[in-house]
XYZ file of C-alpha atoms in Angstrom:
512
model
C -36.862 10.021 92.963
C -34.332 8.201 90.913
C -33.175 10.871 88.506
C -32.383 14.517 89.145
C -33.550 16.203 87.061
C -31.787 19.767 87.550
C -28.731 18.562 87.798
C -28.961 15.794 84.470
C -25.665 16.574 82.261
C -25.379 15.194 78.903
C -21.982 15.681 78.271
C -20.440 15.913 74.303
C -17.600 14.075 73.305
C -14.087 16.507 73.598
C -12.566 15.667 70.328
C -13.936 15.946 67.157
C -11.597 13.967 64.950
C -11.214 10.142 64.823
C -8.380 8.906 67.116
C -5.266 6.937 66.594
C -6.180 3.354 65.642
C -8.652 5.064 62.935
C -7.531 2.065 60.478
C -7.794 -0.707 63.135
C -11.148 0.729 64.161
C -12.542 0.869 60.814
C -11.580 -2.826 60.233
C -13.211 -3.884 63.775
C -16.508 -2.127 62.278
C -15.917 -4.515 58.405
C -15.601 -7.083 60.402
C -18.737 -6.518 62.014
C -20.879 -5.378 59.615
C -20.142 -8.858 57.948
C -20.652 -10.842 61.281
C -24.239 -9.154 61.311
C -25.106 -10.046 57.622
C -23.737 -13.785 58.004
C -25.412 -14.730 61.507
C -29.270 -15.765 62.683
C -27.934 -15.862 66.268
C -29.139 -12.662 68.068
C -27.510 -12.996 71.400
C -23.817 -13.990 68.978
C -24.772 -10.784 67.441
C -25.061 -8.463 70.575
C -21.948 -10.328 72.365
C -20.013 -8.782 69.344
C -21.251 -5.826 69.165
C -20.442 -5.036 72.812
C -17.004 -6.661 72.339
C -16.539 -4.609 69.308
C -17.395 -1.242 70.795
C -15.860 -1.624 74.203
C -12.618 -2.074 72.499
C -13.046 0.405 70.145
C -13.819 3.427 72.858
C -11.063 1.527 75.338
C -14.254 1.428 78.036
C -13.576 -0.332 80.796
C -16.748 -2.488 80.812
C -19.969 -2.563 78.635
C -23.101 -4.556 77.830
C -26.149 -4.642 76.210
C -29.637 -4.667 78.257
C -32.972 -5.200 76.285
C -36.338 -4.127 77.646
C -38.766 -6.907 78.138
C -41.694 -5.948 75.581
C -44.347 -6.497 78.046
C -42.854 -4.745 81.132
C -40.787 -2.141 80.347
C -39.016 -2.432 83.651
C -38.067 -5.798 82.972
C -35.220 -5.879 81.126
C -31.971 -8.614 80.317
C -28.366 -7.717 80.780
C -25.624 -9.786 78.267
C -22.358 -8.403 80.451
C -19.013 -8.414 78.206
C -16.350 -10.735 79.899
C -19.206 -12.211 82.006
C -18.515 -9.987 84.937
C -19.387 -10.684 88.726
C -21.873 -9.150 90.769
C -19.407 -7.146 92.551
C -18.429 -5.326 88.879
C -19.194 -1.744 88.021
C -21.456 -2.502 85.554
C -24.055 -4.671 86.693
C -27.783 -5.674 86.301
C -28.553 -2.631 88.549
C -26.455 0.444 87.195
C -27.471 -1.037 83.753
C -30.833 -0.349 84.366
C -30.227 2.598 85.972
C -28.558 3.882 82.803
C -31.172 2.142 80.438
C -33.812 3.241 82.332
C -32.811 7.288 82.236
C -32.305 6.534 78.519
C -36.026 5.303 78.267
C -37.535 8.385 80.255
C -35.713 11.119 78.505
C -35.088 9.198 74.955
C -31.951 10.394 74.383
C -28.024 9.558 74.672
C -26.691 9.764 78.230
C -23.049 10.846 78.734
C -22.256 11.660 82.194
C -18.632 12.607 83.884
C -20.176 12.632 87.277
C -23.371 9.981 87.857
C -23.934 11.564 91.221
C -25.523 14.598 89.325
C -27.558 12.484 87.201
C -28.937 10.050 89.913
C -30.127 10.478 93.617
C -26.830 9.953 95.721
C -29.146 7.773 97.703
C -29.558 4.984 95.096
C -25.989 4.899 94.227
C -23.423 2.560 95.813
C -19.933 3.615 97.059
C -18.002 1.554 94.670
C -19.740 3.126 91.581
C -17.649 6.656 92.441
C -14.816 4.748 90.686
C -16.727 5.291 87.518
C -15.125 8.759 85.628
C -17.342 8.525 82.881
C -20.956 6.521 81.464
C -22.480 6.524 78.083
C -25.680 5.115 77.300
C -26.879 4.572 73.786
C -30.714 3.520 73.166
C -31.447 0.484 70.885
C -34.678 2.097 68.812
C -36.728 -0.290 66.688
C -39.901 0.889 64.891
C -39.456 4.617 66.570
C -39.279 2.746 70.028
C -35.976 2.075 72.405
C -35.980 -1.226 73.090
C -32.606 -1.467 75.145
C -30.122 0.140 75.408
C -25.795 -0.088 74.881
C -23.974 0.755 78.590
C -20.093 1.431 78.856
C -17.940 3.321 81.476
C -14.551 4.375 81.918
C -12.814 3.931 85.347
C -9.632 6.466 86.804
C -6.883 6.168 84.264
C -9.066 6.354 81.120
C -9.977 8.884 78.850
C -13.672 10.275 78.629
C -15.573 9.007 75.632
C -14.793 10.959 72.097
C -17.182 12.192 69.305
C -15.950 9.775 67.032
C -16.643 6.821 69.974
C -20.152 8.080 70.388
C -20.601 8.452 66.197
C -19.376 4.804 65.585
C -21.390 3.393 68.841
C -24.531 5.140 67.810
C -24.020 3.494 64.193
C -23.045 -0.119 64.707
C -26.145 0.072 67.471
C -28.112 1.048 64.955
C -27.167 -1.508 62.504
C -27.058 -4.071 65.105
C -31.224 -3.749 65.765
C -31.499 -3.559 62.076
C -30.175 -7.035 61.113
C -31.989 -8.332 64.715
C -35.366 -6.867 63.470
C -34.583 -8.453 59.966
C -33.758 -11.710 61.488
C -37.201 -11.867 63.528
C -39.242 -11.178 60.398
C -37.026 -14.087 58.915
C -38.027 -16.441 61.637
C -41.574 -15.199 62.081
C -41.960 -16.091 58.156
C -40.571 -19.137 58.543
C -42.960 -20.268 61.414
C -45.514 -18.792 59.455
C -44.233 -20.799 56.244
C -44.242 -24.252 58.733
C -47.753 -23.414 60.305
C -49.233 -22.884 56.708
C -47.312 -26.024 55.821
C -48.535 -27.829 58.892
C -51.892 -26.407 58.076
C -51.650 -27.827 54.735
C -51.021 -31.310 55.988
C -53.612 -31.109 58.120
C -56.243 -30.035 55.663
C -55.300 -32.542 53.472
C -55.139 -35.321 55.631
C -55.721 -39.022 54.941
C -59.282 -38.332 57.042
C -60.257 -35.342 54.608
C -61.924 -37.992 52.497
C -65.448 -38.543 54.276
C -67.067 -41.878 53.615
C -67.814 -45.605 55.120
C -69.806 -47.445 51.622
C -67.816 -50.077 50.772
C -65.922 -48.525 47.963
C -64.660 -45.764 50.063
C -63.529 -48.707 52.194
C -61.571 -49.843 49.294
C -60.376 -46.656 48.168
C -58.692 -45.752 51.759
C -57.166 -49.719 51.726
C -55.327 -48.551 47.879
C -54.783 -45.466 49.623
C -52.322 -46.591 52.343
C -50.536 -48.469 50.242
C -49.532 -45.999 47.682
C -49.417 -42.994 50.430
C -45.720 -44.062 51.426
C -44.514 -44.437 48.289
C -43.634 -42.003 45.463
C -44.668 -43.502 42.214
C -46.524 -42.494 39.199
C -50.364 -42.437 39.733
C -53.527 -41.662 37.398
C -56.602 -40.637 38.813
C -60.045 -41.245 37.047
C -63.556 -40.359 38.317
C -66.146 -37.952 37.278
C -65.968 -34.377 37.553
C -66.497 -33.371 41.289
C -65.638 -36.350 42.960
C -62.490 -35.296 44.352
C -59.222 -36.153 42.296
C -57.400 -33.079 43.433
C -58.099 -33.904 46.995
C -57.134 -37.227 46.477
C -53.559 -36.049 44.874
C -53.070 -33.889 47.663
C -53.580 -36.509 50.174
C -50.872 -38.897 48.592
C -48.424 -35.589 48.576
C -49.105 -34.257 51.996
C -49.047 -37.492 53.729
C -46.142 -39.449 51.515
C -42.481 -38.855 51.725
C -42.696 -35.460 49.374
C -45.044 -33.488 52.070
C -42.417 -31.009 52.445
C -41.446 -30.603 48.894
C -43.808 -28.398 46.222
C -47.374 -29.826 45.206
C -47.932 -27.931 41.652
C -51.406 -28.649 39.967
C -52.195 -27.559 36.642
C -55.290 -28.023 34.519
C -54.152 -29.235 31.255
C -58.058 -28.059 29.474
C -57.894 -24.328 30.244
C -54.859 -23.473 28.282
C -53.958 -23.808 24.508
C -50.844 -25.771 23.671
C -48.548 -23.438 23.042
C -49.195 -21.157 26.489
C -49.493 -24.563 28.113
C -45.930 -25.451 27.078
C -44.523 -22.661 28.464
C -46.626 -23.323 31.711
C -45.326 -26.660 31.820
C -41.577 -26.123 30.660
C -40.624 -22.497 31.111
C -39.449 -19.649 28.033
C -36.353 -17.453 27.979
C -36.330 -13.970 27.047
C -37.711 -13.615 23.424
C -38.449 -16.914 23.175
C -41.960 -15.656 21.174
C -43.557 -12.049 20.744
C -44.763 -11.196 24.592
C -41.569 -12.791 26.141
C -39.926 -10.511 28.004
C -38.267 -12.193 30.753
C -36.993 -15.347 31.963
C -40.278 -17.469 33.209
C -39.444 -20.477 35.435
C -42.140 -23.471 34.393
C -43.974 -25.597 36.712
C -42.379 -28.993 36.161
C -39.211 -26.338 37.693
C -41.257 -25.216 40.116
C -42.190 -28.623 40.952
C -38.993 -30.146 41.306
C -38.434 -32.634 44.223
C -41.980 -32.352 44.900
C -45.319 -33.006 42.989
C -46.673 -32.053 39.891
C -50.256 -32.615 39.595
C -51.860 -32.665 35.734
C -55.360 -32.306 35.521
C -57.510 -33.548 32.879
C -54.797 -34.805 31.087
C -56.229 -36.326 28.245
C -56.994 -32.840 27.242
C -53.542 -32.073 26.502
C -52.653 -31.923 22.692
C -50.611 -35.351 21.612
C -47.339 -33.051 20.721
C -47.158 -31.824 24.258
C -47.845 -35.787 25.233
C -44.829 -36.445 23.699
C -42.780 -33.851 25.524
C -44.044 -35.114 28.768
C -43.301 -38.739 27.996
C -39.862 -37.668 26.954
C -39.577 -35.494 30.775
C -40.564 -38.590 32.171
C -37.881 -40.415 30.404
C -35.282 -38.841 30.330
C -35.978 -36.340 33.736
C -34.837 -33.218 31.905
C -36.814 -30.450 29.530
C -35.780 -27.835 27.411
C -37.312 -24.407 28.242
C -39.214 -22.792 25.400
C -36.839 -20.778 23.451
C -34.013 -22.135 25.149
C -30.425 -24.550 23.495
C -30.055 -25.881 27.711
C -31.405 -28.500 29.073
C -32.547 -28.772 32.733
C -32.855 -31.453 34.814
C -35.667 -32.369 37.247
C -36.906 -34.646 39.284
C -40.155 -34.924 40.011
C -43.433 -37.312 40.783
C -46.099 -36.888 38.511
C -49.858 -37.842 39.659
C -52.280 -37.054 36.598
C -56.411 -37.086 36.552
C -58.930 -37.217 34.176
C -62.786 -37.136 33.929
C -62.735 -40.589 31.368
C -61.246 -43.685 30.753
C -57.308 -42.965 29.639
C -57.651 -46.616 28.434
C -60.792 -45.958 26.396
C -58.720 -42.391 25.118
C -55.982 -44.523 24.157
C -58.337 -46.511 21.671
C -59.584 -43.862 19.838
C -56.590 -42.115 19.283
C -56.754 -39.147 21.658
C -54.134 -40.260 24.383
C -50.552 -41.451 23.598
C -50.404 -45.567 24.066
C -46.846 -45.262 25.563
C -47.048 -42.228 27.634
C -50.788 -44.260 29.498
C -48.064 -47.240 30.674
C -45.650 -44.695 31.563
C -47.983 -42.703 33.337
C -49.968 -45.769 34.653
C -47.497 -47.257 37.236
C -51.169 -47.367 40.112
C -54.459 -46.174 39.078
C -57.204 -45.158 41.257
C -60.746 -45.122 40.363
C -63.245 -42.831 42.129
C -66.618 -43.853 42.701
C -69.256 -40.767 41.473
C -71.683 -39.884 44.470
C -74.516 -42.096 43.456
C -72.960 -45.340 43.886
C -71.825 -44.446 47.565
C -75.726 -43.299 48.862
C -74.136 -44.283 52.274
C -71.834 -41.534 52.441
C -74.533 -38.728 51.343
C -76.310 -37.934 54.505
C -72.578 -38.243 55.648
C -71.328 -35.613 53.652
C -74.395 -33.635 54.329
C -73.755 -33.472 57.729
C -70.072 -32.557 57.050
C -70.691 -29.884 54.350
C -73.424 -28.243 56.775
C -71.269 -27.848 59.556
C -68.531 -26.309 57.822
C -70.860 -24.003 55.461
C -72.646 -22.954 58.911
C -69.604 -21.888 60.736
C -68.600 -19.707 57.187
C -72.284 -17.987 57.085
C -72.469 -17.589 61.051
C -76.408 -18.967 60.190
C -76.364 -21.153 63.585
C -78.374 -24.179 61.087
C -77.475 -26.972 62.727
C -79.750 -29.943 60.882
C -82.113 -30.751 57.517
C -85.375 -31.755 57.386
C -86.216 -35.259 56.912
C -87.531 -34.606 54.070
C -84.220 -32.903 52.155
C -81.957 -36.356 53.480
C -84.536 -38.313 51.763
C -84.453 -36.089 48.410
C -80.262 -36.499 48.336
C -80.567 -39.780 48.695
C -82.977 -40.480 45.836
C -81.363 -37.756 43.683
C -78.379 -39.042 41.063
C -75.811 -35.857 41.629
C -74.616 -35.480 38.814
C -71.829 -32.820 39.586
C -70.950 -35.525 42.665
C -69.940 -34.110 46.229
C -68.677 -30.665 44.307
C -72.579 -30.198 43.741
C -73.603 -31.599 46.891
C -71.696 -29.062 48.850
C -73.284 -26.149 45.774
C -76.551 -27.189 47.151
C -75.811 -26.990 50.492
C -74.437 -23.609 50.243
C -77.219 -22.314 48.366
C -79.765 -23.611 51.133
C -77.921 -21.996 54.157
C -77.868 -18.918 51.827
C -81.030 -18.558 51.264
C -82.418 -19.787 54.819
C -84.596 -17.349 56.646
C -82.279 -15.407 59.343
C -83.187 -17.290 62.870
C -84.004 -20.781 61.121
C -82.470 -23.813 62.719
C -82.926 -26.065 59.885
C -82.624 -26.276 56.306
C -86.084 -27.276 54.595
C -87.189 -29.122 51.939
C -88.832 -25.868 49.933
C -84.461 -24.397 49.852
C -84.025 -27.581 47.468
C -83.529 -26.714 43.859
C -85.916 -27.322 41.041
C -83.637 -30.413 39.752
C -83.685 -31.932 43.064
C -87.218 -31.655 44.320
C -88.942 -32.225 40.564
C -86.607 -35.621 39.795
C -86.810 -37.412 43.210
C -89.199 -39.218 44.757
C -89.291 -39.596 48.293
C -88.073 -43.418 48.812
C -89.603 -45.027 45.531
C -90.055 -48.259 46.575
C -87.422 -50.665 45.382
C -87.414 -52.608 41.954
C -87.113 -56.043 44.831
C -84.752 -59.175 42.659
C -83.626 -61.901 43.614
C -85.298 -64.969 45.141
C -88.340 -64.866 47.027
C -86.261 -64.933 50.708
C -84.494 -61.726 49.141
C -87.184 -60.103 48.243
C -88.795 -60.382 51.386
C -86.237 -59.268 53.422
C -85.797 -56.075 51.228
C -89.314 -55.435 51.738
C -88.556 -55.741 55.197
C -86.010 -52.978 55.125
C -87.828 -50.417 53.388
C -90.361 -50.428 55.600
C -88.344 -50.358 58.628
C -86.588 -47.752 57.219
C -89.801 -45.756 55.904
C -91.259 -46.049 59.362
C -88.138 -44.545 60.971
C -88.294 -41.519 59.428
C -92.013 -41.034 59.525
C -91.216 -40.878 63.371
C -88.109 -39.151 62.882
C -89.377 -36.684 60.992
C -92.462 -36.187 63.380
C -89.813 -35.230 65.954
C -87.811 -33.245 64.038
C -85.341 -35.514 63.433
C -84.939 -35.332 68.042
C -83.091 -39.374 67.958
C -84.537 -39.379 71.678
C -87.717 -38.637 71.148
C -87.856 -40.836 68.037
C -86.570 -43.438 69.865
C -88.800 -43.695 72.937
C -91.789 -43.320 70.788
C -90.324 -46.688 68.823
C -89.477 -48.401 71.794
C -86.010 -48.724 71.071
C -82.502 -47.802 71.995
C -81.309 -44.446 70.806
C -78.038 -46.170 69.796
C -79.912 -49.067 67.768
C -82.115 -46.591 65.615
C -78.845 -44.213 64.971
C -77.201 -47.994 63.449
């Protein structure tokens, strides 16, 4: 038995008033206070502390042990002074101390550790000690260490007012340590989410090998390291966010702000206070500061959305942002500056916008430093069964449906249909199918297509053949090869194997 438990004294402090020194004292504990609220460095932290509080009770030694959180009987000792083995207060009485602390959860204050512990576990050379205080370190209700000093012959015991400030600067100590974790465990959250980010919006998140995705990723590295101006035009659904976020989150801005902003959903006067900001009053409804997004955005991003939707006197007020790199918030006599790169999108030709009088001529060439065009869905039928595959696996792991393939027939309906709403609908119809699957079904069938789909294609309509009469023949030749591969395909359920051996060919050369 380590502890006695009859004999346990928990001795008060004799005097009741703060000693001489008061002054000095209460400096020592400023001084801390501030070294706590200006410091990330836990272990600089509790070397002060104990520093702080041995001189302050005149203890001959003290330290700090903390409990491992796993194994309570694990614990680390930070010794002031960097004592030797051979001191009084080592690894072993600290724990001793700590550990009655942690059984009875309480103070200890002992004249006489002989009647607190077995005589058996104590050493000679620890009868030099005349007095011991242990104070627990509690975080969330729980003591997760504990502060040791002792007094040797010659001293004076430990005071009430040496216990009182102990107990406090302890207490304050864990409460800018526990502050400082959930700093640093939101800042590796903040860098996973950011890492996260990157990830997700890799160069590879765009899914394609038809030749115009082949050019597309060729502009795309080129621009990617760079930081200039770029408009984005494709149809609605073929990915001109994702592409923006790509050129942030891989470029030299990945760790600075990507803002987007739809420039259709808002009228122009809530849109330029999106954009720019308002002060207090600034209009009826205003009543606070608001920081803008082109604020917001600074150093980073600032991604504008079907721009040609924005009214021509906001136009202006961009161009003159992008001029001059400052903006006025609404309301506001100050100007602020910002500096930003500005990637913008739209759903038609800003060219074709600028001749009919929709789209400000100078802000297009200011705006149109690179411009990439996206290619809608139907003029990359390469890519669709592609995507399929892609938009399948990820819906399936979402739904928990354990689909893991289409019928024959469904690849052969996206192919011949024109998707209108591009890969945004392809990924709709997807999600609908797994949906409304039958619980147990391994693949999606042709009968989960939508009316639109299954009543406007036709199962490989044989080609309009052009060309000369070598063309046409080889065309021919490739429909039918490709007809009678999925006839067989599709008799085996789409098994490659099976299909193969019943074709006579290599698995590898029907998958090509």
């Amino acid at each position: 038995m380590i502890f006695k438990k009859k004999n346990i004294t928990r001795i008060q402090g004799g005097e009741t008033g703060p000693p001489s020194g008061f002054t000095r004292d209460i400096n020592r504990i400023k001084e801390l206070i501030h070294l706590f609220s200006s410091t990330s460095q836990e272990e600089s932290i509790l070397e002060r502390l104990i520093n702080s509080v041995t001189t302050i009770s005149q203890a001959s030694a003290g330290s700090v042990i903390l409990f491992d959180p796993s194994n309570q009987r694990s614990a680390k000792t930070l010794i002031h002074d960097h004592m030797q083995e051979n001191d009084l207060l080592d690894h072993y009485l600290n724990l001793l101390l700590a550990g009655w602390v942690a059984e009875h959860g309480v103070r200890l204050l002992t004249s006489d550790l002989r009647q607190t512990y077995d005589p058996k576990i104590l050493g000679k050379k620890y009868r030099e000690i005349t007095s011991a205080l242990s104070v627990p370190l509690m975080a969330d209700k729980k003591i997760i260490g504990a502060v040791n000093l002792i007094k040797t012959a010659g001293k004076e015991s430990f005071t009430s007012w040496h216990i009182t400030v102990i107990e406090t600067l302890a207490a304050l100590c864990i409460h800018f340590i526990q502050n400082n974790r959930l700093r640093e465990k939101m800042f590796a959250e903040t860098e996973r989410l950011r890492k996260e980010t990157q990830r997700i919006y890799s160069y590879e998140g765009l899914i394609g090998r038809s030749p115009k995705m082949v050019e597309l990723y060729k502009l795309l590295e080129k621009i990617i390291p760079t930081t200039g101006r770029v408009v984005i035009e494709g149809e609605s659904g073929t990915g001109k966010e994702l592409v923006a976020r790509i050129l942030h989150y891989n470029g030299p801005l990945k760790n600075n702000p990507f803002i987007a902003i739809d420039c259709g959903v808002l009228p122009a006067n809530l849109l330029e206070s999106e954009l720019f900001g308002h002060v207090k009053g600034a209009f009826t409804g205003a009543s606070s500061d608001k920081m803008g997004l082109f604020e917001e955005a600074d150093t980073g991003t600032l991604f504008l959305d079907e721009i040609v939707n924005m009214p021509l006197d906001m136009q202006s007020k961009l161009l003159r942002v992008i001029q001059e790199k400052e903006f006025r918030p609404v309301g506001s006599t100050q100007l602020k500056k910002v500096n930003i790169r500005i990637i913008v999108a739209a759903s038609c030709s800003l060219a074709e916008s600028v001749n009919r009088g929709l789209f400000r001529e100078d802000l297009y060439y200011r705006l149109n430093v690179v411009k990439i065009s996206l290619p809608p869905l139907r003029e990359r039928v390469e890519d669709i069964v592609i995507l399929a595959d892609h938009f399948l696996n990820k819906l399936d792991r979402e739904y928990k449906k354990n689909i893991d393939r289409f019928d024959g027939r469904v690849l052969r309906a996206f192919e011949a249909y024109h998707w209108p709403g591009n890969v945004r609908e392809l990924e709709n119809v997807i999600e609908r199918m797994i949906i409304l699957a039958e619980p147990g079904a391994r693949h999606l069938t042709f009968d989960l297509l939508p009316e639109e789909i299954t009543g406007k294609s036709k199962l490989l309509p044989e080609p309009g053949f052009s060309g000369s009469s070598l063309d046409k023949i080889k065309d021919r030749r490739t429909f039918a090869e490709k007809s009678a591969f999925l006839e067989i395909l599709e008799k085996h359920n789409w098994n490659q194997s099976s299909a193969a051996r019943e074709l006579g060919i290599h698995e590898s050369s029907l998958r090509y």
